[in-house]
């Protein structure tokens, strides 16, 4: 079964063709990251305008690379939410037109479920159930327990900033480029010794929630009225990265223990973080799945994979973008 997956929930315009939920035939991503590097963050209007310009060429390129015509597709999947409303509309309305024109089944997908299914792509030993996924991106930090395809239980999430947001905002305070995650990772890689002086908020709380606003405030306070040297910036970056990784893993390991899961899945842009993956493998006794960095960040392949394993077509007239859609 060949599914075209379309993703426009944030600042990427992405289209991919995936066979049987696992084999990537094409995976095209156009990002407005460079435009947003100038402003140090995403401006929804700028993202949506860029998506409007690129959506058709991106879909076209994905079909060409997969050597398919739109009419040959078995289904089309699209991220219907959550995300930036103006951005979601572009993917959803384009997909509806395509599904109508080609009379192809349309499968709306929750963006977070999409991130979970990046773990099935190009993975010779895909996840088994039950499993726990830590979804960490620019907009989300969630822990989701899954007992089967289609069976998801949300265990907890961030009470304020998302993990990616914490990377992006603290990077900005340090004068590092957007997106902050990769910049902080690069600066942190130059550091040999950690002091662990930054807070890990909520680490001891009796739930599966996260909080990053206190960490952000601590960094802002340390940086105020101070000109960091290059080596101090690297040290701060390494401390920030470690604090975020520790905060995420404390609750993740606690949830894995409580629900007796032996497989941990990582997903979302922050799952591309080398330190997060390494420390998860070091601390978690079971198997850790982490998608390749290109599949951690937003892409259409994860949407197509999610649609294959959660195949519920909806008549195109009934599909709407919903920025608040959760599961
Ligand atoms: O999943 P994603 O592409 O978009 C959203 O759905 O938000 O995630 C983007 C986020 C950004 O906050 C970015 O800084 C972060 O993922 N990110 C990273 C890394 N690569 C991307 N964070 C930490 N380390 C990385 N290597
Ligand atoms: Zn995402």
Coordinates of C-alpha atoms and ligand atoms in Angstrom, one line a residue:
X1 CA 0.0 0.0 0.0
X2 CA 1.5 3.3 -1.1
X3 CA 0.5 6.4 0.9
X4 CA 1.4 10.0 0.3
X5 CA 1.9 11.8 3.6
X6 CA 1.6 15.6 3.8
X7 CA 2.8 17.7 6.8
X8 CA 2.4 21.4 7.2
X9 CA 1.7 21.9 11.0
X10 CA 4.6 24.2 11.8
X11 CA 7.3 25.8 9.5
X12 CA 8.0 22.8 7.2
X13 CA 6.2 21.9 4.0
X14 CA 6.7 18.2 3.6
X15 CA 5.4 15.4 1.4
X16 CA 6.6 11.8 1.3
X17 CA 5.5 8.5 -0.2
X18 CA 5.8 5.4 2.1
X19 CA 5.1 1.8 1.2
X20 CA 3.3 -0.4 3.8
X21 CA 4.1 2.1 6.6
X22 CA 7.8 1.3 6.7
X23 CA 9.6 1.8 3.3
X24 CA 10.3 5.4 2.3
X25 CA 10.0 5.9 -1.5
X26 CA 10.4 9.7 -1.3
X27 CA 10.7 12.2 1.5
X28 CA 10.8 15.9 0.5
X29 CA 11.0 18.6 3.1
X30 CA 11.1 22.4 2.4
X31 CA 11.7 24.4 5.5
X32 CA 11.3 28.1 6.2
X33 CA 14.0 27.7 8.8
X34 CA 16.4 30.2 7.1
X35 CA 13.7 32.8 7.0
X36 CA 13.0 32.2 10.7
X37 CA 16.6 32.3 11.6
X38 CA 16.5 36.0 10.8
X39 CA 13.7 36.6 13.3
X40 CA 15.0 34.1 15.9
X41 CA 11.7 32.2 16.0
X42 CA 8.7 31.2 13.9
X43 CA 6.3 33.8 12.7
X44 CA 3.1 31.9 11.8
X45 CA 2.1 34.3 8.9
X46 CA 5.6 33.9 7.3
X47 CA 5.5 30.1 7.7
X48 CA 2.0 29.9 6.1
X49 CA 2.9 32.1 3.2
X50 CA 6.0 30.1 2.4
X51 CA 3.9 26.8 2.7
X52 CA 1.4 28.2 0.2
X53 CA 4.2 28.9 -2.2
X54 CA 5.9 25.5 -1.8
X55 CA 3.2 22.9 -1.2
X56 CA 2.5 22.0 -4.9
X57 CA 6.1 21.8 -5.9
X58 CA 6.9 19.7 -2.9
X59 CA 4.1 17.2 -3.6
X60 CA 5.1 17.1 -7.2
X61 CA 8.7 16.3 -6.3
X62 CA 7.7 13.6 -3.9
X63 CA 5.6 11.9 -6.6
X64 CA 8.3 12.2 -9.2
X65 CA 10.9 10.7 -6.8
X66 CA 8.6 7.8 -6.0
X67 CA 7.9 7.4 -9.7
X68 CA 4.2 7.6 -9.2
X69 CA 1.2 9.6 -10.5
X70 CA -1.3 10.9 -7.9
X71 CA -3.9 8.6 -9.3
X72 CA -1.7 5.6 -8.4
X73 CA -1.7 6.3 -4.7
X74 CA -3.7 4.0 -2.4
X75 CA -4.3 6.8 0.1
X76 CA -3.3 10.3 1.0
X77 CA -2.7 11.2 4.7
X78 CA -2.4 14.7 6.1
X79 CA -1.6 16.2 9.5
X80 CA -4.9 17.7 10.6
X81 CA -3.6 19.0 14.0
X82 CA -2.3 20.1 16.4
X83 CA -0.3 22.9 15.0
X84 CA -0.4 26.5 13.6
X85 CA -3.8 27.0 12.2
X86 CA -2.8 28.9 9.1
X87 CA -0.2 26.3 8.3
X88 CA -2.4 23.3 8.9
X89 CA -5.1 24.7 6.6
X90 CA -2.7 24.7 3.6
X91 CA -1.8 21.0 3.9
X92 CA -5.4 20.0 4.7
X93 CA -7.1 21.9 2.0
X94 CA -4.5 20.9 -0.6
X95 CA -4.9 17.3 0.4
X96 CA -8.7 17.5 0.2
X97 CA -8.5 18.8 -3.4
X98 CA -6.1 16.1 -4.3
X99 CA -8.3 13.3 -2.7
X100 CA -11.4 14.7 -4.4
X101 CA -9.7 15.0 -7.8
X102 CA -8.2 11.5 -7.8
X103 CA -11.0 9.9 -5.8
X104 CA -8.4 8.6 -3.3
X105 CA -9.1 7.8 0.4
X106 CA -8.0 10.5 2.8
X107 CA -6.6 9.8 6.2
X108 CA -6.3 12.7 8.7
X109 CA -3.5 12.2 11.2
X110 CA -2.7 13.7 14.6
X111 CA 0.8 15.3 14.4
X112 CA 1.9 13.7 17.7
X113 CA 0.9 10.2 16.5
X114 CA 2.9 11.0 13.4
X115 CA 6.0 11.6 15.5
X116 CA 5.5 8.2 17.2
X117 CA 5.4 6.4 13.8
X118 CA 8.7 7.9 12.6
X119 CA 10.1 4.9 14.6
X120 CA 8.6 2.4 12.1
X121 CA 10.4 4.0 9.1
X122 CA 13.4 2.3 7.7
X123 CA 13.7 0.3 11.0
X124 CA 14.7 -3.3 10.4
X125 CA 13.5 -4.2 14.0
X126 CA 10.4 -1.9 14.4
X127 CA 8.9 -1.4 17.9
X128 CA 6.6 -3.9 19.6
X129 CA 3.9 -3.3 22.2
X130 CA 3.4 -2.1 24.9
X131 CA 5.8 0.8 24.4
X132 CA 6.3 4.3 25.7
X133 CA 7.0 7.3 23.5
X134 CA 8.6 10.5 24.6
X135 CA 7.5 13.1 22.0
X136 CA 9.7 16.2 22.3
X137 CA 9.4 19.0 19.8
X138 CA 9.2 22.7 19.5
X139 CA 5.6 22.7 20.6
X140 CA 5.3 19.5 22.7
X141 CA 6.8 17.4 25.4
X142 CA 4.5 14.4 26.0
X143 CA 4.7 10.9 27.3
X144 CA 2.4 8.5 25.6
X145 CA 1.8 4.8 26.5
X146 CA 0.8 2.6 23.6
X147 CA -0.6 -0.9 23.9
X148 CA -1.4 -1.5 20.2
X149 CA -1.7 0.5 17.0
X150 CA -4.6 2.9 17.7
X151 CA -4.4 2.5 21.5
X152 CA -2.7 5.5 23.1
X153 CA -2.8 6.8 26.6
X154 CA -1.4 10.2 27.4
X155 CA 0.5 10.0 30.7
X156 CA 1.8 13.6 31.0
X157 CA 3.3 16.6 29.3
X158 CA 4.8 20.0 29.8
X159 CA 3.0 22.5 32.0
X160 CA 4.6 25.4 30.3
X161 CA 7.3 25.5 27.6
X162 CA 8.0 22.5 25.4
X163 CA 11.5 21.0 25.5
X164 CA 12.3 22.3 22.0
X165 CA 11.1 25.7 23.0
X166 CA 13.4 25.6 26.0
X167 CA 16.3 24.9 23.6
X168 CA 15.2 27.6 21.2
X169 CA 14.7 30.3 23.8
X170 CA 17.8 29.7 25.9
X171 CA 19.9 29.5 22.7
X172 CA 18.5 33.0 21.8
X173 CA 19.6 34.3 25.3
X174 CA 23.1 32.9 24.6
X175 CA 23.1 34.6 21.1
X176 CA 23.1 31.2 19.3
X177 CA 21.3 30.8 16.0
X178 CA 17.7 29.4 15.5
X179 CA 16.7 26.6 15.7
X180 CA 18.3 26.5 19.2
X181 CA 18.5 22.7 19.6
X182 CA 21.2 22.0 17.0
X183 CA 23.1 25.2 18.0
X184 CA 23.1 24.2 21.7
X185 CA 24.1 20.6 20.8
X186 CA 27.0 21.9 18.7
X187 CA 28.3 24.3 21.4
X188 CA 27.8 21.7 24.1
X189 CA 29.9 19.2 22.2
X190 CA 33.0 21.3 22.9
X191 CA 32.6 20.9 26.7
X192 CA 34.3 18.1 28.6
X193 CA 33.1 18.6 32.2
X194 CA 29.6 19.4 33.5
X195 CA 28.8 21.2 36.8
X196 CA 25.0 20.5 36.7
X197 CA 24.2 23.9 38.3
X198 CA 21.0 24.5 36.5
X199 CA 17.6 23.5 37.9
X200 CA 15.6 20.4 36.8
X201 CA 12.1 21.6 37.7
X202 CA 9.4 19.1 38.7
X203 CA 11.9 16.2 38.7
X204 CA 10.6 15.0 42.1
X205 CA 6.9 15.5 41.5
X206 CA 4.5 12.6 41.7
X207 CA 3.3 12.8 38.1
X208 CA 4.6 12.5 34.5
X209 CA 4.7 16.2 33.8
X210 CA 7.6 18.4 32.7
X211 CA 8.3 22.1 33.3
X212 CA 11.0 24.2 31.6
X213 CA 10.1 27.8 32.3
X214 CA 12.2 27.8 35.6
X215 CA 15.2 26.6 33.6
X216 CA 14.6 29.4 31.1
X217 CA 14.4 32.0 33.9
X218 CA 17.5 30.7 35.5
X219 CA 19.4 31.1 32.2
X220 CA 18.0 34.6 31.6
X221 CA 19.0 35.6 35.2
X222 CA 22.6 34.3 34.7
X223 CA 22.9 36.0 31.4
X224 CA 21.5 39.4 32.4
X225 CA 24.1 42.2 32.5
X226 CA 26.8 39.7 31.5
X227 CA 28.9 39.3 28.4
X228 CA 29.7 35.5 28.1
X229 CA 33.0 34.5 26.6
X230 CA 32.9 31.8 23.9
X231 CA 33.9 29.1 26.4
X232 CA 31.2 30.3 28.9
X233 CA 28.6 30.1 26.1
X234 CA 29.7 26.5 25.4
X235 CA 29.5 25.6 29.1
X236 CA 26.1 27.2 29.5
X237 CA 24.9 25.3 26.3
X238 CA 26.1 22.0 27.8
X239 CA 24.5 22.7 31.2
X240 CA 21.2 23.6 29.5
X241 CA 21.2 20.5 27.3
X242 CA 22.0 18.3 30.3
X243 CA 19.2 19.9 32.4
X244 CA 16.7 19.4 29.7
X245 CA 17.8 15.8 29.0
X246 CA 17.7 14.9 32.8
X247 CA 14.2 16.5 33.2
X248 CA 12.9 14.5 30.3
X249 CA 14.5 11.2 31.3
X250 CA 13.6 11.3 35.0
X251 CA 9.9 11.2 34.2
X252 CA 10.3 8.9 31.2
X253 CA 12.1 6.2 33.3
X254 CA 9.5 6.6 36.1
X255 CA 6.7 6.0 33.6
X256 CA 8.5 3.0 32.0
X257 CA 8.9 1.4 35.4
X258 CA 5.3 2.0 36.5
X259 CA 3.8 0.6 33.2
X260 CA 6.4 -2.1 32.8
X261 CA 7.4 -1.2 29.3
X262 CA 10.5 -2.7 27.7
X263 CA 10.6 -0.5 24.6
X264 CA 11.1 3.3 24.7
X265 CA 10.5 5.3 21.5
X266 CA 11.7 8.8 21.0
X267 CA 10.1 11.3 18.5
X268 CA 10.0 14.9 17.6
X269 CA 12.7 17.3 16.7
X270 CA 14.4 17.2 20.1
X271 CA 14.8 13.4 19.7
X272 CA 17.5 14.3 17.2
X273 CA 19.6 15.3 20.2
X274 CA 22.7 13.1 20.5
X275 CA 23.0 13.5 24.2
X276 CA 19.3 12.6 24.8
X277 CA 19.5 9.5 22.8
X278 CA 22.8 8.4 24.4
X279 CA 21.6 9.0 27.9
X280 CA 18.3 7.3 27.2
X281 CA 20.3 4.2 26.0
X282 CA 22.5 4.4 29.0
X283 CA 19.7 4.7 31.6
X284 CA 16.9 2.6 30.1
X285 CA 17.3 -1.2 30.6
X286 CA 15.1 -2.1 27.6
X287 CA 15.3 -1.2 23.9
X288 CA 15.5 2.4 22.8
X289 CA 14.2 3.4 19.3
X290 CA 15.3 6.7 18.0
X291 CA 14.5 7.8 14.4
X292 CA 17.3 9.2 12.2
X293 CA 17.5 13.0 12.8
X294 CA 15.8 13.7 9.4
X295 CA 12.8 11.6 10.6
X296 CA 12.7 13.2 14.1
X297 CA 11.9 16.7 12.7
X298 CA 8.6 17.3 10.9
X299 CA 8.3 15.2 7.7
X300 CA 5.6 13.6 5.6
X301 CA 6.9 10.1 5.9
X302 CA 5.9 9.8 9.6
X303 CA 2.4 11.0 8.6
X304 CA 2.1 8.3 5.9
X305 CA 3.4 5.6 8.3
X306 CA 0.9 6.6 11.0
X307 CA -1.9 6.4 8.4
X308 CA -0.9 2.9 7.3
X309 CA -1.0 1.6 10.9
X310 CA -4.1 3.6 11.9
X311 CA -6.0 3.3 8.6
X312 CA -9.2 5.3 9.1
X313 CA -10.2 7.2 5.9
X314 CA -12.6 10.1 6.3
X315 CA -14.7 11.5 3.5
X316 CA -12.8 14.6 2.3
X317 CA -15.8 16.9 2.9
X318 CA -15.6 16.1 6.6
X319 CA -11.9 16.7 7.1
X320 CA -11.0 20.0 8.8
X321 CA -7.8 21.5 10.2
X322 CA -8.0 21.6 14.0
X323 CA -5.2 23.3 15.8
X324 CA -6.3 21.9 19.1
X325 CA -6.8 18.3 18.0
X326 CA -5.4 15.9 20.6
X327 CA -6.0 12.2 21.2
Ligands
LIG1 O1 9.3 18.3 15.5 P1 9.9 19.6 15.1 O2 10.6 19.6 13.8 O3 8.7 20.6 15.0 C1 7.7 20.8 15.9 O4 6.7 20.0 15.7 O5 7.8 21.6 16.8 O6 10.8 20.1 16.3 C2 11.5 21.3 16.2 C3 12.3 21.5 17.5 C4 13.0 22.8 17.6 O7 12.7 23.4 18.9 C5 14.5 22.5 17.5 O8 15.3 23.4 18.3 C6 14.5 21.1 18.1 O9 13.3 20.5 17.6 N1 15.7 20.3 17.7 C7 16.6 19.9 18.5 C8 17.6 19.2 17.8 N2 17.2 19.3 16.4 C9 16.0 20.0 16.4 N3 16.7 20.0 19.9 C10 17.8 19.5 20.5 N4 18.8 18.9 19.8 C11 18.8 18.7 18.4 N5 19.8 18.1 17.8
LIG2 ZN1 6.5 18.1 15.1

